[in-house]
Coordinates of C-alpha atoms in Angstrom, one line a residue:
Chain A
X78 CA 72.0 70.6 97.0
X79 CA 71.3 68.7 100.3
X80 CA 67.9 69.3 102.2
X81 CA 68.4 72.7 103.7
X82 CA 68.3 72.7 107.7
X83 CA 66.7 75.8 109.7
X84 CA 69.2 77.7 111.6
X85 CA 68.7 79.4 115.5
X86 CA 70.2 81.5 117.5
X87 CA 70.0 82.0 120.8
X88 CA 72.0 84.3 123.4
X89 CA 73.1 88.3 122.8
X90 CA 76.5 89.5 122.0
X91 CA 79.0 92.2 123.2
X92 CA 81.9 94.1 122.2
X93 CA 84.5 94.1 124.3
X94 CA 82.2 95.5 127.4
X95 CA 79.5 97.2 125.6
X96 CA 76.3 95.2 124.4
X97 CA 75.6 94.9 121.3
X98 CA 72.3 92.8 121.1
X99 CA 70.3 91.7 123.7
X100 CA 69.0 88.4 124.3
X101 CA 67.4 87.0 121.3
X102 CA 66.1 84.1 119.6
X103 CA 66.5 84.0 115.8
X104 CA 64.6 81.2 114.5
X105 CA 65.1 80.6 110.6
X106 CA 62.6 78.5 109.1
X107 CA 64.3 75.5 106.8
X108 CA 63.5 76.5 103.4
X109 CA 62.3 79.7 104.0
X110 CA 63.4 82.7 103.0
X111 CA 64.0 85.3 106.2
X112 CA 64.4 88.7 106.4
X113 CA 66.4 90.5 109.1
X114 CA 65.4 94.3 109.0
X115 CA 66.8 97.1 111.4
X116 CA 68.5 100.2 111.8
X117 CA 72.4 100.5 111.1
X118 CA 74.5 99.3 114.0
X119 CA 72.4 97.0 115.9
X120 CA 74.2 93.6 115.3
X121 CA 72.1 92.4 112.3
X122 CA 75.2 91.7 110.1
X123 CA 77.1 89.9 113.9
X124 CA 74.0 87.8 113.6
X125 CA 74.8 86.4 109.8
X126 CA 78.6 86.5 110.5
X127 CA 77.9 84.3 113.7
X128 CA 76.3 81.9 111.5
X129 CA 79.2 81.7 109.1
X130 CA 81.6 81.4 112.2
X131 CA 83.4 85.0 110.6
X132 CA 82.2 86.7 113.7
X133 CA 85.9 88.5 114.9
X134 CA 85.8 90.9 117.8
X135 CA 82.6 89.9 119.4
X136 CA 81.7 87.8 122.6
X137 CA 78.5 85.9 122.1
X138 CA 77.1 84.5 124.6
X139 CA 74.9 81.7 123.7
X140 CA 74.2 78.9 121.0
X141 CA 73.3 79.0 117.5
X142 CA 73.9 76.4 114.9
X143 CA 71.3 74.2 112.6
X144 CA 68.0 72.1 113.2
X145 CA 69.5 68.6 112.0
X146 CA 72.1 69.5 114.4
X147 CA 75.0 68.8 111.7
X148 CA 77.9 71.7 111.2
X149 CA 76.8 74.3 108.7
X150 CA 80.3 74.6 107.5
X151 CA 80.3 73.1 103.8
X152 CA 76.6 74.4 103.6
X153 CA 76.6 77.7 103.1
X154 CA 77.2 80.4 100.9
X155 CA 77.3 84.2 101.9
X156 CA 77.4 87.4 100.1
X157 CA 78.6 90.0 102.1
X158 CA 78.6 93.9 102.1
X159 CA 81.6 94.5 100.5
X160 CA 81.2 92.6 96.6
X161 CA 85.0 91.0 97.6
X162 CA 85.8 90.5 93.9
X163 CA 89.2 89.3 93.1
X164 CA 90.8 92.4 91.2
X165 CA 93.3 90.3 89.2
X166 CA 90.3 87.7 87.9
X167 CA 87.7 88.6 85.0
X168 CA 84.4 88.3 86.0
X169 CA 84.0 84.6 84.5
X170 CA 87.0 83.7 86.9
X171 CA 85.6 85.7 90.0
X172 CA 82.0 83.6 89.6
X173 CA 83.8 80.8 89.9
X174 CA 86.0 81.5 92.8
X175 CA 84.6 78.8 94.6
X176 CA 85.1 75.8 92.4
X177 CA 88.7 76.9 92.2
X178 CA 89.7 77.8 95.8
X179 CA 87.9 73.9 96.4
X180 CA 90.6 73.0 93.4
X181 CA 86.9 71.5 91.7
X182 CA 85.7 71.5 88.0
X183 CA 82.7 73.8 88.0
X184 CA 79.9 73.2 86.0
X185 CA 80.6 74.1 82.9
X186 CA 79.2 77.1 81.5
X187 CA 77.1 77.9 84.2
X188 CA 78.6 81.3 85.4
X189 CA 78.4 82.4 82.1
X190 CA 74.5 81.6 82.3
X191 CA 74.4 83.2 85.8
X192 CA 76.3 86.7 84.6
X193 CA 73.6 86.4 82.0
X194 CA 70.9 86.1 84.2
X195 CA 72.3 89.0 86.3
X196 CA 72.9 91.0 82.5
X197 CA 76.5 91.1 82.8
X198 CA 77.0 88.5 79.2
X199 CA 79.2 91.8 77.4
X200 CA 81.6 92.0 80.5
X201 CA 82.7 88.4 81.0
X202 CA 86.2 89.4 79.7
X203 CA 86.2 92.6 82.0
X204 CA 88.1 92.9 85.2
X205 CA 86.0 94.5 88.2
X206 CA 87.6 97.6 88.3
X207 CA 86.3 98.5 84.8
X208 CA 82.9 97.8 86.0
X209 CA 80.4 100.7 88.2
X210 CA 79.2 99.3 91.9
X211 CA 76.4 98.0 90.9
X212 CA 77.7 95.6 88.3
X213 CA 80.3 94.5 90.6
X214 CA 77.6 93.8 93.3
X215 CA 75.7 91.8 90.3
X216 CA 78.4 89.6 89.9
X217 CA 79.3 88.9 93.5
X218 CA 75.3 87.8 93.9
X219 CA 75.9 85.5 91.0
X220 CA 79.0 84.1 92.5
X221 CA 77.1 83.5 95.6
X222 CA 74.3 81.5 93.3
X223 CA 77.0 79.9 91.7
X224 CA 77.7 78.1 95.2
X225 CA 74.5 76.2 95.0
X226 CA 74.4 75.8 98.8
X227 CA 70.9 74.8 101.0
X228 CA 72.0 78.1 103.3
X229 CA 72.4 81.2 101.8
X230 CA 73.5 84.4 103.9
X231 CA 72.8 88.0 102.1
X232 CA 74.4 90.7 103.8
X233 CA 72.5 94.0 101.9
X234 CA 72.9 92.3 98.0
X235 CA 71.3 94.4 96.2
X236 CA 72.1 97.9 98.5
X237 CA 73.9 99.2 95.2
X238 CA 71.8 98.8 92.7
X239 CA 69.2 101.4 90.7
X240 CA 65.4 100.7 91.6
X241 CA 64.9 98.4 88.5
X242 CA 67.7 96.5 88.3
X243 CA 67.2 96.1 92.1
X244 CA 63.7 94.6 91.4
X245 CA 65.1 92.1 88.6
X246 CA 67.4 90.7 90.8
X247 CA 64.8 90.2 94.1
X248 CA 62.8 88.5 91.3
X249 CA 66.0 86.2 90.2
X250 CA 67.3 85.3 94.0
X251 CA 63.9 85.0 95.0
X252 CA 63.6 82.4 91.8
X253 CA 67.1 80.8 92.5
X254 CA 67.5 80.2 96.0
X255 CA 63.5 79.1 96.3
X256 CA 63.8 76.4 98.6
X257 CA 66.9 77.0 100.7
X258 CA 67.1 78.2 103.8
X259 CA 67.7 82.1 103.2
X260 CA 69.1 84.9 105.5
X261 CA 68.7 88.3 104.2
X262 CA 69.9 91.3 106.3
X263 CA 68.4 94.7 104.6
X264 CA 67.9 98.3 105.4
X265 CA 64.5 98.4 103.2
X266 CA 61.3 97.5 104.4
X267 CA 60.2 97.5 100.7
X268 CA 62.7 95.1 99.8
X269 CA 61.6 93.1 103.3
X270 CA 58.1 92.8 102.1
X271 CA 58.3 91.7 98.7
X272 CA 61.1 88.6 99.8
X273 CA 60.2 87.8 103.4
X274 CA 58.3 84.4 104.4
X275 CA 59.4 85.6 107.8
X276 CA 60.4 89.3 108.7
X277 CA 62.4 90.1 111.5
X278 CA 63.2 93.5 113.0
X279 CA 66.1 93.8 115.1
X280 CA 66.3 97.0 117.4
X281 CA 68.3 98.4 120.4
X282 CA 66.4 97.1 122.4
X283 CA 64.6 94.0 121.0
X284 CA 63.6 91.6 118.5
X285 CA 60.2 91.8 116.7
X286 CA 58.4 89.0 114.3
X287 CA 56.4 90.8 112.3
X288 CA 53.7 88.9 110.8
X289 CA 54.4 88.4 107.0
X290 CA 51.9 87.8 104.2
X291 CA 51.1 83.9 103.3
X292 CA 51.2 84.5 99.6
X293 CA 54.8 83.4 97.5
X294 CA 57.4 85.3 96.6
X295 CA 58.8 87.9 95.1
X296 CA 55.7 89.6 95.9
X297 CA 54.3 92.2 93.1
X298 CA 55.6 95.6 94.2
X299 CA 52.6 97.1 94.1
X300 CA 50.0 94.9 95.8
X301 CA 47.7 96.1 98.7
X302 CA 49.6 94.0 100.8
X303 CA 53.3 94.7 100.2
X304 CA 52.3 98.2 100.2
X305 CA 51.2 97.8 103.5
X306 CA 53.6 95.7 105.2
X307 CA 56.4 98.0 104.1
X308 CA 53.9 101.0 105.8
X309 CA 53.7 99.2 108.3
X310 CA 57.3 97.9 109.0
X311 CA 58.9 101.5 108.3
X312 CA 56.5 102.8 111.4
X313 CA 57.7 99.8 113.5
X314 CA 61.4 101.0 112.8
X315 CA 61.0 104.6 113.5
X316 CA 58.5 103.9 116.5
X317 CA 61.9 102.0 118.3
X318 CA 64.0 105.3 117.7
Chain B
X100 CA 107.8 127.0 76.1
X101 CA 107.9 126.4 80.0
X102 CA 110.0 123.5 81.3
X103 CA 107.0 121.2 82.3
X104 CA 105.6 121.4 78.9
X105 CA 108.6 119.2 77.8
X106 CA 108.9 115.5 77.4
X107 CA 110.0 113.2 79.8
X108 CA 112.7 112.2 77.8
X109 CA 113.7 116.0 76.9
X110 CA 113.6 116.8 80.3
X111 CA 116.4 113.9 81.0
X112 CA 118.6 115.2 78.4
X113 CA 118.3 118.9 79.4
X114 CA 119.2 118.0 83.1
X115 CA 122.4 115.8 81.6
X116 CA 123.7 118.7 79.7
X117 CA 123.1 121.1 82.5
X118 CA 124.6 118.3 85.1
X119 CA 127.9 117.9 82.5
X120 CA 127.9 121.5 82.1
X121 CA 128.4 122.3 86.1
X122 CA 131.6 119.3 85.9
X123 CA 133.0 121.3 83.2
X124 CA 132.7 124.6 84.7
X125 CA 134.1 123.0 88.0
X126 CA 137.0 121.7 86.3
X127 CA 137.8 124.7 84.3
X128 CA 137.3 127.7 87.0
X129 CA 139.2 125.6 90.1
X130 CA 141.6 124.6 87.4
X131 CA 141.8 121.1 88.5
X132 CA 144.2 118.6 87.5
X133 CA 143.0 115.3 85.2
X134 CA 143.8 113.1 88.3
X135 CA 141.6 114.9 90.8
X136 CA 138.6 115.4 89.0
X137 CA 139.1 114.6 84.7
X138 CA 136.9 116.3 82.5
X139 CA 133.7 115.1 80.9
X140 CA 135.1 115.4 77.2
X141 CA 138.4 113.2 78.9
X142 CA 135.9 111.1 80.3
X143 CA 134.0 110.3 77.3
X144 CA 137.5 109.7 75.5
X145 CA 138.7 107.0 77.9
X146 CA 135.2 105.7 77.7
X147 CA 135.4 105.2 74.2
X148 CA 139.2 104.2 74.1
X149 CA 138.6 101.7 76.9
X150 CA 135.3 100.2 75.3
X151 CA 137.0 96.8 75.0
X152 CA 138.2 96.8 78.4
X153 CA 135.3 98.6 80.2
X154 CA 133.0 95.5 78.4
X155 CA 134.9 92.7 79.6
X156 CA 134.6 93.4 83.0
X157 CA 131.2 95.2 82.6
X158 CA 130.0 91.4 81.7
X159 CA 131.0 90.5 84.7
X160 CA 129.7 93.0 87.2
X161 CA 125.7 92.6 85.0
X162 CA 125.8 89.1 85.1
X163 CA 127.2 88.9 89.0
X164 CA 124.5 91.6 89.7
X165 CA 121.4 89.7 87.6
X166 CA 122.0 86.4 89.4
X167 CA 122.4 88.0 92.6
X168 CA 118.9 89.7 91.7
X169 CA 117.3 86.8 90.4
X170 CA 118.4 84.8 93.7
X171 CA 117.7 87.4 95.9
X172 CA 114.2 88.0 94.7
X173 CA 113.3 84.3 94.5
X174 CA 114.7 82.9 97.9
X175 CA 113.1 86.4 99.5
X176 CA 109.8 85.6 98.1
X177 CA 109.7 82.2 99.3
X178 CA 111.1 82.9 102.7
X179 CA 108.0 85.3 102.7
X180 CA 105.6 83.0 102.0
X181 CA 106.9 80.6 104.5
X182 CA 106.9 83.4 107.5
X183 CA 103.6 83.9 106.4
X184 CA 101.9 80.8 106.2
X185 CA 103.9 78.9 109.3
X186 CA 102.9 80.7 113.1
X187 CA 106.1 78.8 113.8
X188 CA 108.2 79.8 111.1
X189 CA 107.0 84.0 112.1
X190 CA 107.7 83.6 116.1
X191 CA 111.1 81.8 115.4
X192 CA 112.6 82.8 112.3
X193 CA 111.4 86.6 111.8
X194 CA 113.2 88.0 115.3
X195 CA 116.2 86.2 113.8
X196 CA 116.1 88.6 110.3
X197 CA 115.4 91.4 111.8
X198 CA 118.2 91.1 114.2
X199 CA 120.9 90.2 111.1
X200 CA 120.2 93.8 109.8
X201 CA 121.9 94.5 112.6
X202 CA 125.0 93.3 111.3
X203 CA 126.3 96.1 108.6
X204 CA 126.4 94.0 105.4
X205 CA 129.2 95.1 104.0
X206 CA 130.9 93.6 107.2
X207 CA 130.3 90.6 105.8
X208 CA 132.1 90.8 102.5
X209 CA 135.5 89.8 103.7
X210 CA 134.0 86.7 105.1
X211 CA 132.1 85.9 101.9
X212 CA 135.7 86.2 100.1
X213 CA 137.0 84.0 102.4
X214 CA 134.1 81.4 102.3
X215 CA 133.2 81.6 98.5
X216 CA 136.5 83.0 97.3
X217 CA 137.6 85.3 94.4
X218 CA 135.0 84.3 91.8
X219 CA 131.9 85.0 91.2
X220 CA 130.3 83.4 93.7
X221 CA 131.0 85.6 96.6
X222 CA 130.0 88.4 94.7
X223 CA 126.8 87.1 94.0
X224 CA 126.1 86.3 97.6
X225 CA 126.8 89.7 98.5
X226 CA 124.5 91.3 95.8
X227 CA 121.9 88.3 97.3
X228 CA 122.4 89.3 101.2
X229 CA 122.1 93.0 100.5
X230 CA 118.3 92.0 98.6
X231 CA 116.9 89.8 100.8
X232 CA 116.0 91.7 103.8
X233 CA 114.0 94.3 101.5
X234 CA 112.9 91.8 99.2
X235 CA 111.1 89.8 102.0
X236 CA 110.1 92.3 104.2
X237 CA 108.0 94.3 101.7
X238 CA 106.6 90.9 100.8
X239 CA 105.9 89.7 104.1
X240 CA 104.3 92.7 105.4
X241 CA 102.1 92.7 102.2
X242 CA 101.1 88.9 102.8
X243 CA 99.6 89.5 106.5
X244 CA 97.7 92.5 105.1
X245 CA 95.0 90.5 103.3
X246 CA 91.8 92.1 103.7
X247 CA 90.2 90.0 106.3
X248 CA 87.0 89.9 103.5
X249 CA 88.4 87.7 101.0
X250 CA 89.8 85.4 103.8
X251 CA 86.4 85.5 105.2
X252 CA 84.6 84.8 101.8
X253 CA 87.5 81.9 101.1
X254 CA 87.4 80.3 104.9
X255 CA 83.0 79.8 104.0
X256 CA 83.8 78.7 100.4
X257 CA 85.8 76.2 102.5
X258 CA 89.3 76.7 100.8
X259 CA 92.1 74.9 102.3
X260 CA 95.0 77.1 103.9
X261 CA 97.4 76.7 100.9
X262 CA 94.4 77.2 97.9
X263 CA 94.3 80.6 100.2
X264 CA 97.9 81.3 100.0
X265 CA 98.2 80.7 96.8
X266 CA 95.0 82.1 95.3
X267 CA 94.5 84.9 97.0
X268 CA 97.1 85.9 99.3
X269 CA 100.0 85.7 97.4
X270 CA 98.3 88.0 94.2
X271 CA 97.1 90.6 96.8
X272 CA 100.4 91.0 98.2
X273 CA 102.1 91.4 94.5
X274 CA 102.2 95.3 94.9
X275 CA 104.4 94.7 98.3
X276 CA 106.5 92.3 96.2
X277 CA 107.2 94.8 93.3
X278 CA 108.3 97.6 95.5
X279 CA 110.5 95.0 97.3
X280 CA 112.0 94.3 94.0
X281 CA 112.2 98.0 93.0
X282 CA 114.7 98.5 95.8
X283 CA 116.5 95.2 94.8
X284 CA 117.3 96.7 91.2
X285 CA 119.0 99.3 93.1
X286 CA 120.6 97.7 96.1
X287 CA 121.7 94.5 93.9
X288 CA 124.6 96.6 92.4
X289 CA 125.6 98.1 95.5
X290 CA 126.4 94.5 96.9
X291 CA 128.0 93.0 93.1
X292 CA 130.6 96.4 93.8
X293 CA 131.3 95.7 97.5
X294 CA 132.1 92.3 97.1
X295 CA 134.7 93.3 94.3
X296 CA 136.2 95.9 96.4
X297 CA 137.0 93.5 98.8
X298 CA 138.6 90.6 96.5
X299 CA 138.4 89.9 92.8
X300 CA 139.9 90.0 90.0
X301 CA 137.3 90.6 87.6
X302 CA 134.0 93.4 87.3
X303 CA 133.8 96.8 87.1
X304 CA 134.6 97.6 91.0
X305 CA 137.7 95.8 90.7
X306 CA 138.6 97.9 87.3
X307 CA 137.8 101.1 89.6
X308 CA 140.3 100.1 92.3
X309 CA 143.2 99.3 89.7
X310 CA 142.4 102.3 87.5
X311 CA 142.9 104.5 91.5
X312 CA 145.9 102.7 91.9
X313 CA 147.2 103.8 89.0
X314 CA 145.5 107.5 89.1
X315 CA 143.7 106.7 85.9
X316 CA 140.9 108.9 87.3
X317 CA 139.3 109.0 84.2
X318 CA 139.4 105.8 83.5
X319 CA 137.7 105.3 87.3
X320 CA 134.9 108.1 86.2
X321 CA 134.7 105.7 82.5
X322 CA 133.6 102.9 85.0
X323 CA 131.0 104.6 87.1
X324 CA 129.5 105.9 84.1
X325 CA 129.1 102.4 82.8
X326 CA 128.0 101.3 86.1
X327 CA 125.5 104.0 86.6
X328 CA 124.0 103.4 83.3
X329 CA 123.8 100.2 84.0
X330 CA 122.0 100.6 87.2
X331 CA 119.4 103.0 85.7
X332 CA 118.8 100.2 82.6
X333 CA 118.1 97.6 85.3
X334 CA 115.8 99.7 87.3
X335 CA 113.7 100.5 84.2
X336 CA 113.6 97.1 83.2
X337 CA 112.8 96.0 86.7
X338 CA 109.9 98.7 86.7
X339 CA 108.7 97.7 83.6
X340 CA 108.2 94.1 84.7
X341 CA 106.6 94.9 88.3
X342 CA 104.4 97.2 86.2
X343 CA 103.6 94.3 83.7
X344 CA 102.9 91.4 86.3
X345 CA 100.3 94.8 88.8
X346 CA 98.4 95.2 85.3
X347 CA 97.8 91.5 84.9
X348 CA 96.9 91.1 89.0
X349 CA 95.3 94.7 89.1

């Protein structure tokens, strides 16, 4: 992995006439992990599609790009909504996805260890539609670990998943992607406050930085301080309604 | 026992007996003669007296039809790729196919006789004309209906335009392939007979006209029983093989 860059983005986008975000100015930390937090519909997923140049359908008017001022193509890896698994692959084949589509040997048995990690190890032989949508959402986050990449964009990765297996896997991408420059959209202030070095919330009307704890994360659910932030970050949202 | 509580299978026979039942009747009650409309037991006579004959030009007609079909289906599927994968190729080429289904083409069996002549080749062309156009289209359409996720996902995994193509593209469009090929089981036939019609002097539709000629109705029935059944083997087979390649790509 090269030296991950911070990322920025400044200007506000529209659909066709209508606005979708106002002016704003994203700033994401290089290494950091940040999380983008707001109610459906207000552009936080245009934001992480911008930055993987997969934005269709929306004028934005602005700049955005990376501090070392280099192309972030070739540098990141995203993990979007949708778990886009490959229905005719096994799950072995679909963690690998990216090795093959860059015709590259990947490292060998390392999606095995990541559907480990994720506890997916009996289902290696399945195809996704024998699994439920949690799984499936399991293995597209270890297919986007699997990518190794200094930016990583999370579009809602872990919105399927029960309330423990959905704190085992904050603890393991908080673990894996420690050091890269992270982009995590989410609906859950919870989730925001255990993972965010930085925490963003974008409304209708504006962008707020709200000021996250110093300590390291994942953040124990139940400290003081988590529990607080996510009191605090769920009044912020419903105050902007 | 209701009817729906049979098997498949049962069910076929029953509607045969029932189907051969009605001819009979026909035949009997309007009192037809053998060379308007022969009975099914006459039928089934001639087919077995004929055997030898009915096979040697039966050969014929399947293998005319299964290269026609094979052809077809390849040269479709790689036109379909190309329309898909060249912006130039789509704007220049695809106004041109659509506008040759204009063209009837059975209209174009005479001047596939003349160009190929009485053999098998011109046959073979016809049964390949007639299952291109469905062959490529259901393909085609299926190739530019990628959901735009994957080719999101692929385009930041940086995957060049053919690795796209070939790894995801071209599986997800395997359903619009099979049903392409579904029809071609059917049409492929269709073309093999035309293009005997119209000059040969070999295969099943050539026995048919000969056997009219001579008002050997039955004889005419013998071969479109032969063809029929032939029709409805290849369709199965063709089913079970689209079914096969949809469970490995499911």
């Amino acid at each position: 992995m090269t030296t991950p860059p911070g990322l920025f983005l400044r200007g506000s986008a529209r659909i066709d006439a209508k606005p979708l975000f106002g002016p704003v100015d994203v700033t994401l930390p290089a290494g950091r992990w940040t999380c983008l937090l707001g109610p459906s519909g207000v552009g936080k997923s245009t934001i992480l599609k911008l930055f993987a140049d997969l934005a269709t359908g929306v004028s934005f008017d602005g700049t955005f790009g990376s501090s070392d001022g280099a192309p972030l193509a070739g540098r990141i890896a995203l993990m979007a909504q949708e778990d886009l698994l490959m229905p005719w692959l096994d799950l072995r084949q679909n963690v690998s996805l990216g090795a093959r589509l860059r015709r590259e040997r990947p490292p060998s048995d390392l999606a095995e260890t990541l559907l480990a990690e994720v506890g997916l190890t009996e289902h290696i032989r399945k195809h996704p539609a024998e699994l439920s949508g949690g799984q499936r959402q399991r293995v597209a986050l270890a297919r986007t670990l699997m990518e190794d990449r200094p930016v990583v964009l999370l579009d809602e990765p872990f919105s399927a998943l029960d309330a423990r297996t959905r704190a085992d896997m904050q603890d393991l991408a908080a673990d894996k992607l420690a050091g890269r420059t992270v982009l995590h959209v989410t609906h859950d202030p919870g989730e925001a406050a255990r993972l965010g070095h930085q925490i963003l919330v974008l409304t209708e009307t504006q962008l707020i930085k709200v000021p996250a704890p110093h300590s390291a994360i994942p953040r124990p659910v139940d400290s003081a301080e988590v529990l607080d932030l996510q009191a605090r970050l769920l009044n912020q949202l419903r105050q902007d309604s | 026992m209701t009817l729906s509580g049979l098997k498949t299978w049962h069910r076929v026979a029953l509607s045969l007996c029932v189907g051969l039942a009605l001819w009979h009747g026909v035949v009997v009650v309007f009192d037809l003669p053998k060379f308007i409309l022969p009975a099914p037991q006459l039928v089934a006579e001639t087919l077995w007296k004929s055997r030898a004959l009915l096979a040697e030009h039966a050969v014929i007609t399947i293998f005319e039809v299964i290269a026609g079909l094979v052809l077809g289906a390849t040269i479709g599927g790689l036109t379909a790729i190309w329309l898909a994968s060249s912006k130039t190729a789509e704007v220049l080429v695809r106004p041109l196919l659509v506008f040759s289904q204009t063209i009837p083409v059975f209209a174009l069996a005479p001047l596939l006789t003349l160009w190929l002549g009485y053999g098998l080749l011109s046959k073979i062309a016809m049964a390949l004309l007639i299952i291109f156009f469905p062959v490529t289209s259901a393909f085609f359409d299926a190739l530019v209906r990628t959901p735009s996720g994957w080719l999101g996902l692929a385009q930041v995994m940086g995957a060049s335009k053919w690795q796209i193509m070939r790894q995801i593209r071209i599986p997800a469009a395997l359903p619009g392939f099979a049903s392409g090929l579904r029809l071609a089981a059917v049409y492929a036939p269709i073309g093999a007979i035309i293009g005997e019609w119209v000059g040969a002097s070999k295969g099943l539709g050539y026995l048919m006209l000969l056997a009219n000629g001579r008002a050997k109705i039955d004889l005419m029935f013998a071969a479109l029983v032969v063809l029929a059944f032939f029709t409805l083997l290849l369709h199965t087979c063709v089913d079970r093989f689209c079914v096969k390649i949809l469970n490995q790509h499911r």
